[in-house]
mmCIF file of C-alpha atoms in Angstrom:
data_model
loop_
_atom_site.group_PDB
_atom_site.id
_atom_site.type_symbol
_atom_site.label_atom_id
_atom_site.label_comp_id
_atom_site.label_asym_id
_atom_site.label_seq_id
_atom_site.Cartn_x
_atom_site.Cartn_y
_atom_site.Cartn_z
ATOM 1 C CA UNK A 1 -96.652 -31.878 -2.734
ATOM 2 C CA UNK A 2 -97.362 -33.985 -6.141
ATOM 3 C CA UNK A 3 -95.908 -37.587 -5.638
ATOM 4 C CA UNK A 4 -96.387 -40.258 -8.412
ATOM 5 C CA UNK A 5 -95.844 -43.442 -6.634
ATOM 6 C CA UNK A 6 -95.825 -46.606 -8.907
ATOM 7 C CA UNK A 7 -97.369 -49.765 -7.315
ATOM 8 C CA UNK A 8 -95.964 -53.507 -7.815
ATOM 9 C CA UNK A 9 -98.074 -55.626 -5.572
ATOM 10 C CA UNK A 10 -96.695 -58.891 -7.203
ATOM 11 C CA UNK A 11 -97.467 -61.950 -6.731
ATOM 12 C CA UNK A 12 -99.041 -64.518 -3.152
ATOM 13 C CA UNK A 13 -100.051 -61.903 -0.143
ATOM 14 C CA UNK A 14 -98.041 -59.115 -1.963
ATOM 15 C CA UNK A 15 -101.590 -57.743 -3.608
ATOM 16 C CA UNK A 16 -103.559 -58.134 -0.193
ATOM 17 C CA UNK A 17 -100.366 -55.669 2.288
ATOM 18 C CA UNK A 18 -100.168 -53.100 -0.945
ATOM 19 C CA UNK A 19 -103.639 -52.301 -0.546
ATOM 20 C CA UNK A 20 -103.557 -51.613 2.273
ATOM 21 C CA UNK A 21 -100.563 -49.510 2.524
ATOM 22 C CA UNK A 22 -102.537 -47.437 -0.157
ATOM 23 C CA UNK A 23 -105.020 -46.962 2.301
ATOM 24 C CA UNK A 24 -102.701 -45.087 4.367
ATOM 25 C CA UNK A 25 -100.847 -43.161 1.947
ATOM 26 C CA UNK A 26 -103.767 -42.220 0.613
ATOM 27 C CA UNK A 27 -104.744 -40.682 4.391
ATOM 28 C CA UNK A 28 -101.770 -39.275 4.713
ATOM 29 C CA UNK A 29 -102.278 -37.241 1.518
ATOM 30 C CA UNK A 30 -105.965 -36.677 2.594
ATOM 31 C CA UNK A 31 -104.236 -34.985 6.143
ATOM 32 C CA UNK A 32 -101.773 -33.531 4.280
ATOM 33 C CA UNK A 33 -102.549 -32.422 1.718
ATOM 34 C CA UNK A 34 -100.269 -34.128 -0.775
ATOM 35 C CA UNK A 35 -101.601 -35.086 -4.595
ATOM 36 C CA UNK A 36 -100.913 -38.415 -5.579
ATOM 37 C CA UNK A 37 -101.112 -40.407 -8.189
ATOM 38 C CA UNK A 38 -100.883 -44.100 -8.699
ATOM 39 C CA UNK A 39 -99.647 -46.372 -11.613
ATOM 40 C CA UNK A 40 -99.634 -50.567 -11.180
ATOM 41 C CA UNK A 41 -97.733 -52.864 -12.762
ATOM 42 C CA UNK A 42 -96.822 -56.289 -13.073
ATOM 43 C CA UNK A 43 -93.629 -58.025 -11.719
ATOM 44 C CA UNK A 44 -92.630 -61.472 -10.846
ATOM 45 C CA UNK A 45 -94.980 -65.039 -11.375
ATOM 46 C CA UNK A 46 -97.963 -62.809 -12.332
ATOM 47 C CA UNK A 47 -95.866 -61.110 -14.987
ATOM 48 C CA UNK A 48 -94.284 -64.193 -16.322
ATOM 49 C CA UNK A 49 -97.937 -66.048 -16.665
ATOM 50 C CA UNK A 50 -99.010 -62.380 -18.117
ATOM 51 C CA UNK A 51 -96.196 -61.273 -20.481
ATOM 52 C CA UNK A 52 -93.401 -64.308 -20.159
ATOM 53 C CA UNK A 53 -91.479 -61.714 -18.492
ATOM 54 C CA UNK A 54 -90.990 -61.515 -14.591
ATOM 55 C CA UNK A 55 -89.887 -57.397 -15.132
ATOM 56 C CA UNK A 56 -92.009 -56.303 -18.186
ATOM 57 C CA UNK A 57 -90.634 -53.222 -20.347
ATOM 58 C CA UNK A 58 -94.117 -51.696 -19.308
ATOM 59 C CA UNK A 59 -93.590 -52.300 -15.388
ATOM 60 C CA UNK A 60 -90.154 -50.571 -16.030
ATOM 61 C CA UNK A 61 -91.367 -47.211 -18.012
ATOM 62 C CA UNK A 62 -93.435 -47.117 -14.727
ATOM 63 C CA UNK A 63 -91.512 -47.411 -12.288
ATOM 64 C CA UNK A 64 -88.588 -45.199 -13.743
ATOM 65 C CA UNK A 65 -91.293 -42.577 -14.287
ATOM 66 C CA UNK A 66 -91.980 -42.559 -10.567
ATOM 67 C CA UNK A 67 -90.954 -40.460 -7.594
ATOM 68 C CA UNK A 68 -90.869 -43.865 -5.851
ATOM 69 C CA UNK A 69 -91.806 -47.540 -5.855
ATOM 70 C CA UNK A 70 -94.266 -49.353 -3.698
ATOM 71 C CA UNK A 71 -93.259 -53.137 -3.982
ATOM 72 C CA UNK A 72 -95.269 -55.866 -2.645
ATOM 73 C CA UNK A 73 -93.559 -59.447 -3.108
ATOM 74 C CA UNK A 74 -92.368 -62.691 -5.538
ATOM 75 C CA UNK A 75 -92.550 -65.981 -5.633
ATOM 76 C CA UNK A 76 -94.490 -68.268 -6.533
ATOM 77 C CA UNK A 77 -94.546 -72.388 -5.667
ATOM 78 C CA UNK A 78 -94.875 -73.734 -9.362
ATOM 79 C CA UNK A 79 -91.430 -71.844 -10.543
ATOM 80 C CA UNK A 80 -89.720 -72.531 -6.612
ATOM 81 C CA UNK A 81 -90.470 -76.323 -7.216
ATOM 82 C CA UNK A 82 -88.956 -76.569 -10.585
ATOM 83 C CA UNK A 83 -84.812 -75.498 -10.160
ATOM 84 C CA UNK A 84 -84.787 -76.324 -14.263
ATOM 85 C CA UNK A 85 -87.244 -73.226 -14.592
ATOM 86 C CA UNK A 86 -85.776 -71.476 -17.609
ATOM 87 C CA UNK A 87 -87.721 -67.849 -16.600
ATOM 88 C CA UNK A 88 -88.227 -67.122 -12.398
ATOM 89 C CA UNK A 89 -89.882 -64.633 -10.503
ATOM 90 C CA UNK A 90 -86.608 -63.725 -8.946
ATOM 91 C CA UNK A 91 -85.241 -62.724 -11.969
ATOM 92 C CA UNK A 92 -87.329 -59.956 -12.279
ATOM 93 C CA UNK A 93 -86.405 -58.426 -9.042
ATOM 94 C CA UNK A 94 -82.511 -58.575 -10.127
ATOM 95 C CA UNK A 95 -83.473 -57.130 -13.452
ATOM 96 C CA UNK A 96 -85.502 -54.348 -11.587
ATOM 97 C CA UNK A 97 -82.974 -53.467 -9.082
ATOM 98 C CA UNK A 98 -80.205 -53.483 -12.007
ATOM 99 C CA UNK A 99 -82.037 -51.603 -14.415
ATOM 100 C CA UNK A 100 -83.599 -48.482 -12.027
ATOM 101 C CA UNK A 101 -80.358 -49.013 -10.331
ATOM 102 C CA UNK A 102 -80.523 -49.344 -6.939
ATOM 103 C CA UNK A 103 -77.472 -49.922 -5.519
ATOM 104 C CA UNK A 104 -78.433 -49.612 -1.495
ATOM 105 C CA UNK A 105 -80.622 -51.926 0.626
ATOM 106 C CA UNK A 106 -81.449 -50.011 3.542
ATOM 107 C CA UNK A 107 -82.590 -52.765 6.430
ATOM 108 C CA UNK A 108 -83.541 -51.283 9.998
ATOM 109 C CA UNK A 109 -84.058 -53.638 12.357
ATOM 110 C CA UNK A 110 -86.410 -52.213 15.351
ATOM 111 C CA UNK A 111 -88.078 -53.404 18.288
ATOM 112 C CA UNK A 112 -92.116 -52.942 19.407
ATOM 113 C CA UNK A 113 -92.625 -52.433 23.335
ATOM 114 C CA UNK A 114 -95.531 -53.942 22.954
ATOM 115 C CA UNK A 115 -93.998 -57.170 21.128
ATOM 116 C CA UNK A 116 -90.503 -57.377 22.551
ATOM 117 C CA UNK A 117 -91.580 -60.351 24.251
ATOM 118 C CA UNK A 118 -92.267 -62.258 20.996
ATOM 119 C CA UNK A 119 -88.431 -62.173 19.884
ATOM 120 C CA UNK A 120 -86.337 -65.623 20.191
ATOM 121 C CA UNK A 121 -83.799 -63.434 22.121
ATOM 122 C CA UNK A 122 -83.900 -62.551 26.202
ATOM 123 C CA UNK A 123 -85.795 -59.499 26.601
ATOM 124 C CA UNK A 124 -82.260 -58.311 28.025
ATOM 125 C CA UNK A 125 -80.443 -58.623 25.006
ATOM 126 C CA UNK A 126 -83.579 -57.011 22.303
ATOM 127 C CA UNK A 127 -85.377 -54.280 24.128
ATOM 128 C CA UNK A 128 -83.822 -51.099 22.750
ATOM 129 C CA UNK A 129 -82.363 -52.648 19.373
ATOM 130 C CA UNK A 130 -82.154 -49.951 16.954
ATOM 131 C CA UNK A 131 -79.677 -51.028 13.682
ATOM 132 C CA UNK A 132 -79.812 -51.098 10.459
ATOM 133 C CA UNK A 133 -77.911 -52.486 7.529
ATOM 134 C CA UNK A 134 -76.956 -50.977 4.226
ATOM 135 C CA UNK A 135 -76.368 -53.794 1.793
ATOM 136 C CA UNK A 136 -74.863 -53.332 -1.598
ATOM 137 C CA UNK A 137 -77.504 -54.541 -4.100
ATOM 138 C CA UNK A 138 -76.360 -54.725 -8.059
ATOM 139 C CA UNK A 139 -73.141 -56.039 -7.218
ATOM 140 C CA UNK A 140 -71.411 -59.193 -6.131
ATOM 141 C CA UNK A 141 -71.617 -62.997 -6.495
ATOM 142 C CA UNK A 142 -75.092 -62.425 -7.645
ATOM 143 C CA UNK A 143 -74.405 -60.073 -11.093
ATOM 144 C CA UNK A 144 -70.746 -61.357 -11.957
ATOM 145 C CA UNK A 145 -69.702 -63.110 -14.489
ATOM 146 C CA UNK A 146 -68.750 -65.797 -15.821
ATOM 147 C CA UNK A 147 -71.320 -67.996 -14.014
ATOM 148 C CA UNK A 148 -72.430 -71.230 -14.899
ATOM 149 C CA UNK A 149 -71.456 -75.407 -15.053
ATOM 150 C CA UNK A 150 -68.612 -77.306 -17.013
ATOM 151 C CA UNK A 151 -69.802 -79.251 -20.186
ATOM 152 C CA UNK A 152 -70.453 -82.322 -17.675
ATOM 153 C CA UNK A 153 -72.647 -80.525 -15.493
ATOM 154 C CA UNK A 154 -70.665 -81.524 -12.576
ATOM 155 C CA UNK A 155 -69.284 -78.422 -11.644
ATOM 156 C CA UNK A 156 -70.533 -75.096 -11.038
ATOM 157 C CA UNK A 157 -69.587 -71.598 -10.526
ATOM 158 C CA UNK A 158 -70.678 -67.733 -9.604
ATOM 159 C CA UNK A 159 -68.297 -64.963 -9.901
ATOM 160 C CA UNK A 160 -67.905 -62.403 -7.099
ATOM 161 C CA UNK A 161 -66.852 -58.643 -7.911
ATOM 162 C CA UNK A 162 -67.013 -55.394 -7.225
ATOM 163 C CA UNK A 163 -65.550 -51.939 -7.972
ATOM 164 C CA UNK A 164 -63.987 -49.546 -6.032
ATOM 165 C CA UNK A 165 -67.005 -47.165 -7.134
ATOM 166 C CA UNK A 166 -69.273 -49.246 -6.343
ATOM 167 C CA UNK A 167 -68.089 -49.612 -2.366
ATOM 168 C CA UNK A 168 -67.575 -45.881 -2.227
ATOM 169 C CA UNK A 169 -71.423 -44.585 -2.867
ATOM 170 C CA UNK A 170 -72.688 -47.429 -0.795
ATOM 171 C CA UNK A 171 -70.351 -46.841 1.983
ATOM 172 C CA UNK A 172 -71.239 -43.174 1.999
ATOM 173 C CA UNK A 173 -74.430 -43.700 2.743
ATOM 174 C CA UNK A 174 -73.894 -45.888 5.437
ATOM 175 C CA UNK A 175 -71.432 -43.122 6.881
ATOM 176 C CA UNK A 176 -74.197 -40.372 6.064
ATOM 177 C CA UNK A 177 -76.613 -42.500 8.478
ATOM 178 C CA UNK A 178 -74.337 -42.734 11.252
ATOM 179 C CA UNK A 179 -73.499 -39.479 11.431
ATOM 180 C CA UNK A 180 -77.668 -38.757 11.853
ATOM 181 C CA UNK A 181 -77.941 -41.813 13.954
ATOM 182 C CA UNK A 182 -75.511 -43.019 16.832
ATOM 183 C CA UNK A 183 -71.767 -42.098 14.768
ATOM 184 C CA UNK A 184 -71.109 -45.963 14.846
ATOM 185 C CA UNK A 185 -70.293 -47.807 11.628
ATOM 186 C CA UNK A 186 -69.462 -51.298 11.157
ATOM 187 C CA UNK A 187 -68.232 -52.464 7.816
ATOM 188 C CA UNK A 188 -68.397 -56.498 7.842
ATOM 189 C CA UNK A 189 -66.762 -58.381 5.136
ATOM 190 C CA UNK A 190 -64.632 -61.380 4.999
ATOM 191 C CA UNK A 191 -60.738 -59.674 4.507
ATOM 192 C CA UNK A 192 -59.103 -62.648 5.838
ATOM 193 C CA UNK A 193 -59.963 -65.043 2.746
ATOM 194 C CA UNK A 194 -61.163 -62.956 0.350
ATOM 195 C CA UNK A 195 -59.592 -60.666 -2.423
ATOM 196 C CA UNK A 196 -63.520 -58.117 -3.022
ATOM 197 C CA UNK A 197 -63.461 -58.074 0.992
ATOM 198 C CA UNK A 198 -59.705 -56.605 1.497
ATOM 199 C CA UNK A 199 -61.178 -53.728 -1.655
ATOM 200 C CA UNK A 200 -64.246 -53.097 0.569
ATOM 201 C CA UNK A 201 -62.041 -52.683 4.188
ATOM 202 C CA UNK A 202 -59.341 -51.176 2.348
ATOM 203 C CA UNK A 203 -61.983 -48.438 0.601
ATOM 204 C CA UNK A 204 -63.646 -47.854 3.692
ATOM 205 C CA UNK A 205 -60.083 -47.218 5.683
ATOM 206 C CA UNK A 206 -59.648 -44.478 2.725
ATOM 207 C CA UNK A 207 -62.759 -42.571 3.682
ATOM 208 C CA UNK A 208 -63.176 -42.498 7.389
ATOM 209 C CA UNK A 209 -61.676 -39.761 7.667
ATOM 210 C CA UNK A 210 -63.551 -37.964 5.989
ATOM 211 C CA UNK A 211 -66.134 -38.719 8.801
ATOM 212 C CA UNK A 212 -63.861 -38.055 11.605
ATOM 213 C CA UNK A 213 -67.220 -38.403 14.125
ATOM 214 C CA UNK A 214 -68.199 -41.439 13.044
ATOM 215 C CA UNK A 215 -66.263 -44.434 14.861
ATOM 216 C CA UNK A 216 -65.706 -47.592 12.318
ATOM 217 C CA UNK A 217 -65.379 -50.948 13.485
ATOM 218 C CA UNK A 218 -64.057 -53.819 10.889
ATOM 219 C CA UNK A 219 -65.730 -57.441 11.762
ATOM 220 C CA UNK A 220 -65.688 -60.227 10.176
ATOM 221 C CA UNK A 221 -69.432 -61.794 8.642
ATOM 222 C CA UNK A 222 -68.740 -64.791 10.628
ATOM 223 C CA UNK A 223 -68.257 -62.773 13.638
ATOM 224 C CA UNK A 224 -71.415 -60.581 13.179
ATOM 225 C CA UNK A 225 -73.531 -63.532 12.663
ATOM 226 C CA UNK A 226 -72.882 -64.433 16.170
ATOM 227 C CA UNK A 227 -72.863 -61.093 17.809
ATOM 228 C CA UNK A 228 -76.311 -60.088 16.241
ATOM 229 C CA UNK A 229 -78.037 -63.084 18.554
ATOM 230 C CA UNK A 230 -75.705 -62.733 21.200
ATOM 231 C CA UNK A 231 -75.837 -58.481 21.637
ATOM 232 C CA UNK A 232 -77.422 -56.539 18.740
ATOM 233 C CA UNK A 233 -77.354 -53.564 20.796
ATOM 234 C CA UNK A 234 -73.646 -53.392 20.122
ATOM 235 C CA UNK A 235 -74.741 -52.552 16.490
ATOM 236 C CA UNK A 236 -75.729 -49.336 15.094
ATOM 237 C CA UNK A 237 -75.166 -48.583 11.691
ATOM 238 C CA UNK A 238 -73.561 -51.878 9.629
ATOM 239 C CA UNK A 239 -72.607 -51.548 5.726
ATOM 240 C CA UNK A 240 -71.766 -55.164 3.676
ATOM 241 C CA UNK A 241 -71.616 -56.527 0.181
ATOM 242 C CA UNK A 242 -74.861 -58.337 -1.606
ATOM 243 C CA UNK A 243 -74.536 -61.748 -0.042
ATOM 244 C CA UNK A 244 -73.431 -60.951 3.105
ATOM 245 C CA UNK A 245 -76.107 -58.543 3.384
ATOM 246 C CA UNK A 246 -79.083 -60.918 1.752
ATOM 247 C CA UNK A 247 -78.111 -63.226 4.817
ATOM 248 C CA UNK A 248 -77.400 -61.356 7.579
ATOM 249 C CA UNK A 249 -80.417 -58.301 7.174
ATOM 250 C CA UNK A 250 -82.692 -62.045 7.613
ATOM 251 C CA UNK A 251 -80.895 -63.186 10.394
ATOM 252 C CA UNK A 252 -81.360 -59.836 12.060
ATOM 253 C CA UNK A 253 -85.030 -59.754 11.204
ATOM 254 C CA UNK A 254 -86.144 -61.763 13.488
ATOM 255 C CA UNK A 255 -84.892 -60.319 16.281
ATOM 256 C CA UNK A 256 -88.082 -58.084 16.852
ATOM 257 C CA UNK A 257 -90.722 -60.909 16.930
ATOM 258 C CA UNK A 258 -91.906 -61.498 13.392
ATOM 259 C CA UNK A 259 -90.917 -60.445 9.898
ATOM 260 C CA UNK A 260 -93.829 -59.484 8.926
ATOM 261 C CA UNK A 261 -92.927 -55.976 10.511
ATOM 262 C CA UNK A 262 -89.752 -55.177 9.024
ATOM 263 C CA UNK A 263 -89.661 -52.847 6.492
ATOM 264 C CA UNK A 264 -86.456 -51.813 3.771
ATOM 265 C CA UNK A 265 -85.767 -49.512 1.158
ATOM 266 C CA UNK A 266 -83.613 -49.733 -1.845
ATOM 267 C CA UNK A 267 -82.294 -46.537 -2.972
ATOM 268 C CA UNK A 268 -80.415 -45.484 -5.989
ATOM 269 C CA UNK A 269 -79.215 -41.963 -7.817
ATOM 270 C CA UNK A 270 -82.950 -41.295 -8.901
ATOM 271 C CA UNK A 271 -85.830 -44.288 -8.550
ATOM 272 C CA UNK A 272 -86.495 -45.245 -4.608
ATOM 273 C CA UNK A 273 -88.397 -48.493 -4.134
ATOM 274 C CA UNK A 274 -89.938 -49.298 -0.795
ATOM 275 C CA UNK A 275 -91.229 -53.427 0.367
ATOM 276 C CA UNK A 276 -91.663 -55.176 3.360
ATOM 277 C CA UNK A 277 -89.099 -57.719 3.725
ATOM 278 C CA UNK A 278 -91.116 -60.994 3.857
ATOM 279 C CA UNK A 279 -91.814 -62.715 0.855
ATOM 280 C CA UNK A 280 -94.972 -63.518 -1.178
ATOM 281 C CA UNK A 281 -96.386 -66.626 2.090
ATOM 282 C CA UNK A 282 -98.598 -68.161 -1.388
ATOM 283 C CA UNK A 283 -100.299 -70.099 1.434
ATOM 284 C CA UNK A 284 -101.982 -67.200 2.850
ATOM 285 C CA UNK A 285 -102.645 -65.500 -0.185
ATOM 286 C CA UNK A 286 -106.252 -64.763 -0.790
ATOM 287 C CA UNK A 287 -107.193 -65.521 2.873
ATOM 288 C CA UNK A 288 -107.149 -61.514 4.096
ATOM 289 C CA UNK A 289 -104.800 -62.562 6.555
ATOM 290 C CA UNK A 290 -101.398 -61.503 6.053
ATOM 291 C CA UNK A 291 -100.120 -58.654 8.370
ATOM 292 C CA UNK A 292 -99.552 -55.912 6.418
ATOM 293 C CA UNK A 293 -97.415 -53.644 8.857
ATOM 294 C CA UNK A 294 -93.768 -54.545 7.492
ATOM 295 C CA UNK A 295 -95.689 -52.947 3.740
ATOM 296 C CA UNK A 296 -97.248 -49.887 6.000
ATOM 297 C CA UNK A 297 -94.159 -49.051 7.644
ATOM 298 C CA UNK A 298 -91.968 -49.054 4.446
ATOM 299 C CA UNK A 299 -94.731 -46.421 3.101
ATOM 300 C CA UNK A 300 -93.523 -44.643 5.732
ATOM 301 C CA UNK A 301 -90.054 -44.744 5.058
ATOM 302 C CA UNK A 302 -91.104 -43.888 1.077
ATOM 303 C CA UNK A 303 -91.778 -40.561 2.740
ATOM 304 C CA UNK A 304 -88.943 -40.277 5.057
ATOM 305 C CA UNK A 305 -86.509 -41.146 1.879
ATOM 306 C CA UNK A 306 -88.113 -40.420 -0.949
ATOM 307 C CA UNK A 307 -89.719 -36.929 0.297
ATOM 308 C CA UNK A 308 -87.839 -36.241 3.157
ATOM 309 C CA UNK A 309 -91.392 -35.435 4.779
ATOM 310 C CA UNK A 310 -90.235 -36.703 8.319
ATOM 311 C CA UNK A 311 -93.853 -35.600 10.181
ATOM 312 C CA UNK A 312 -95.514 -37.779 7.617
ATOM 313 C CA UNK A 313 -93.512 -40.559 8.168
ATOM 314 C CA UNK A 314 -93.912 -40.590 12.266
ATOM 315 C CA UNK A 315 -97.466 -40.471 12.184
ATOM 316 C CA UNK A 316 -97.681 -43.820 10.151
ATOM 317 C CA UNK A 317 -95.069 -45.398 12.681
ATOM 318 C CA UNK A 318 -97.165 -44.196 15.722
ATOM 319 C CA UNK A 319 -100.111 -45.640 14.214
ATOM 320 C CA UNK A 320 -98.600 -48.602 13.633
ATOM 321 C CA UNK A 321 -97.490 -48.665 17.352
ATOM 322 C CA UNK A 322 -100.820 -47.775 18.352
ATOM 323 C CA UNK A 323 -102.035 -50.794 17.019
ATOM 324 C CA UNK A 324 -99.793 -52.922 18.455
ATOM 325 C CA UNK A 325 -100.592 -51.597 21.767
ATOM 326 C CA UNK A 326 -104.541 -51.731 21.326
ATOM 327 C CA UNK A 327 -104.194 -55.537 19.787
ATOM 328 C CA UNK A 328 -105.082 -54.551 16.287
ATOM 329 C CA UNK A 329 -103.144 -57.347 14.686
ATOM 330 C CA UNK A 330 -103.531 -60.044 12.032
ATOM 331 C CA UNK A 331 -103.397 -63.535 13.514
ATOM 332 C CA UNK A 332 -99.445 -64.172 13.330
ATOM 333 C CA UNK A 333 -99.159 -61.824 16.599
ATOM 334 C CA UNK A 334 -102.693 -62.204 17.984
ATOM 335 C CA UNK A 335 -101.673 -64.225 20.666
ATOM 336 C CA UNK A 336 -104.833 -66.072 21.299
ATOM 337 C CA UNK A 337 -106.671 -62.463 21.369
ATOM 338 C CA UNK A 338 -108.682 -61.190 18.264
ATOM 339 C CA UNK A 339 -107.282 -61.801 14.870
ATOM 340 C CA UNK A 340 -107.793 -58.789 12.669
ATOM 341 C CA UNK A 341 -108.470 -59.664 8.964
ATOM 342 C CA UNK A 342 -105.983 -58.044 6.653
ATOM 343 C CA UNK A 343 -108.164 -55.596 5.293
ATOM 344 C CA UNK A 344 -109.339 -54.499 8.751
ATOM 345 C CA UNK A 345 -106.407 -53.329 10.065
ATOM 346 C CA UNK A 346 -105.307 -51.136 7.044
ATOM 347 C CA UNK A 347 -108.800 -49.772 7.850
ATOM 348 C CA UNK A 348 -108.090 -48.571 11.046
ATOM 349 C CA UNK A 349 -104.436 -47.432 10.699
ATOM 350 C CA UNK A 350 -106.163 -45.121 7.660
ATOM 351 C CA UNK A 351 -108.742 -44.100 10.336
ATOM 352 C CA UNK A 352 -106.788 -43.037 12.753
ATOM 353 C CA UNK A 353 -104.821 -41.075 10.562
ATOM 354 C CA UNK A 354 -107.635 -38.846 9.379
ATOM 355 C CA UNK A 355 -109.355 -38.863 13.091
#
């Protein structure tokens, strides 16, 4: 297969995990015998100190040219210090996701035998997790409008709203998964207080049947924040708005030990972009030793989701496991044993792919 995979590393330790995720893609097409081709660009504080853009009309032309995005982080201290910054980093990940139009954040949240012990939860309540979220992404208090302050300054306000359309293609895919996964959906929203939840529950009461296997439970976000520490095995397959989502898909992160594992996808009707779900850790950048896992593991979903090349996929996820197991780790899960540099461990997950 021919896959043109554009690459935003972006800015702090996003560079450093990239790399090495190209490492293993690159094996896997080596093993495989896939052709692929690479394109970088710039997003986020790089691109603004580049271009005074944080999404440049370049980056874009490559990334809608793509059969899918590999996205590394943003952020950057000198624009997170300074809340009268005119042009952010996190600007150009809106733009981006508005603009290629990805509408679905697809979160799992997973556990490692070998780390299940590092989790803030009893052992009783994480071994066996296996959920994942599906957030609505270009929607919400985050893109509506009118947004601002009053003439005095004194007052602010952000708009929240969504479309019937827009809770329909998201919800669908969050039915779509269940049906693969354990036929358990939970749409969380906030119907008691607020006017966009009652459209979400109501939309999703109009199409379950349509998935008459697929058992749908309504909670409310307050609720779900407390049940994910208390028993996320109860959880399967969980679909939410943008800001519900951005807050609980963190929450649930840490549930297997350390974010630096977690990977996500954000799909739309054509472009599929694929990032860890940490963010750019400036401190470490540089310092070849940020644990690039979370990055390998959403290559692997690129070829789950984007290529539907399932074999591919596994084989990057029991590497990864392998190395968990055989202590091949940066220093963030070391545990006192040998700290792996960066570099080295994308070295031997790409080595054990082609051995």
């Amino acid at each position: 297969m021919e896959m043109n995979i554009a690459l935003l590393p972006g800015d702090g330790i996003g560079p450093e995990v990239i790399a090495q995720a190209v490492k293993v893609v690159k094996a896997i097409g080596q093993k495989f015998g896939h052709k692929i081709t690479f394109k970088e660009g710039l997003v986020g504080a790089c691109a603004i100190d580049a271009t005074g853009d944080p999404y440049p009309n370049a980056t874009h032309e490559i990334c809608a040219a793509s059969d899918a995005v590999l996205f590394g982080a943003i952020g950057d201290p000198k624009y997170d210090n300074d809340p009268k910054a005119k042009v952010r980093p996190e600007q150009g990940l809106l733009r981006m996701r508005q603009k290629l139009g990805l509408f679905a954040n697809v979160r799992p949240t997973f556990t490692f035998p070998s780390l299940v012990h590092k989790s803030p939860l009893k052992l009783d309540r994480v071994d066996g997790v296996d959920l994942v979220f599906f957030r609505e992404l270009t929607g919400g208090i985050y893109f509506g409008e009118p947004r601002g302050r009053n003439e005095q300054g004194t007052k602010a306000f952000d708009t929240n709203v969504y479309s019937k359309e827009e809770i329909v293609r998201l919800a669908r895919m969050g039915f779509e998964a269940a049906q693969r996964r354990r036929k358990l959906l939970t749409c969380v929203d906030k119907a008691n207080v607020m006017a966009t939840s009652r459209l979400w529950r109501e939309t999703v009461q109009e199409l379950a049947p349509e998935y008459p296997d697929v058992k749908v439970e309504y909670e409310f976000v307050d609720a779900v924040a407390m049940r994910l520490i208390q028993w996320p095995k109860a959880y399967d397959v969980l679909i939410t708005e943008n800001l519900f989502g951005d807050i609980l898909t963190d929450e649930a992160s840490v549930i297997s030990g350390s974010m630096g594992l977690m990977p996500s996808a954000s799909l739309g009707s054509k472009v599929k972009l694929f990032e860890p779900i940490h963010g750019s850790y400036p401190q470490a950048a540089g310092k070849d030793i940020a644990n690039p896992l979370g990055t390998v593991l959403s290559a692997a979903m690129m070829f789950d989701y984007a290529f539907g090349l399932a074999e591919e996929a596994k084989l990057i996820s029991d590497v990864v496991n392998l190395s968990l197991a055989e202590g091949i780790v940066t220093e963030d899960i070391a545990e006192g044993g040998k700290a792996y540099k960066t570099s080295e461990v994308g070295d031997w997950l790409a080595a054990k792919i082609l051995g």
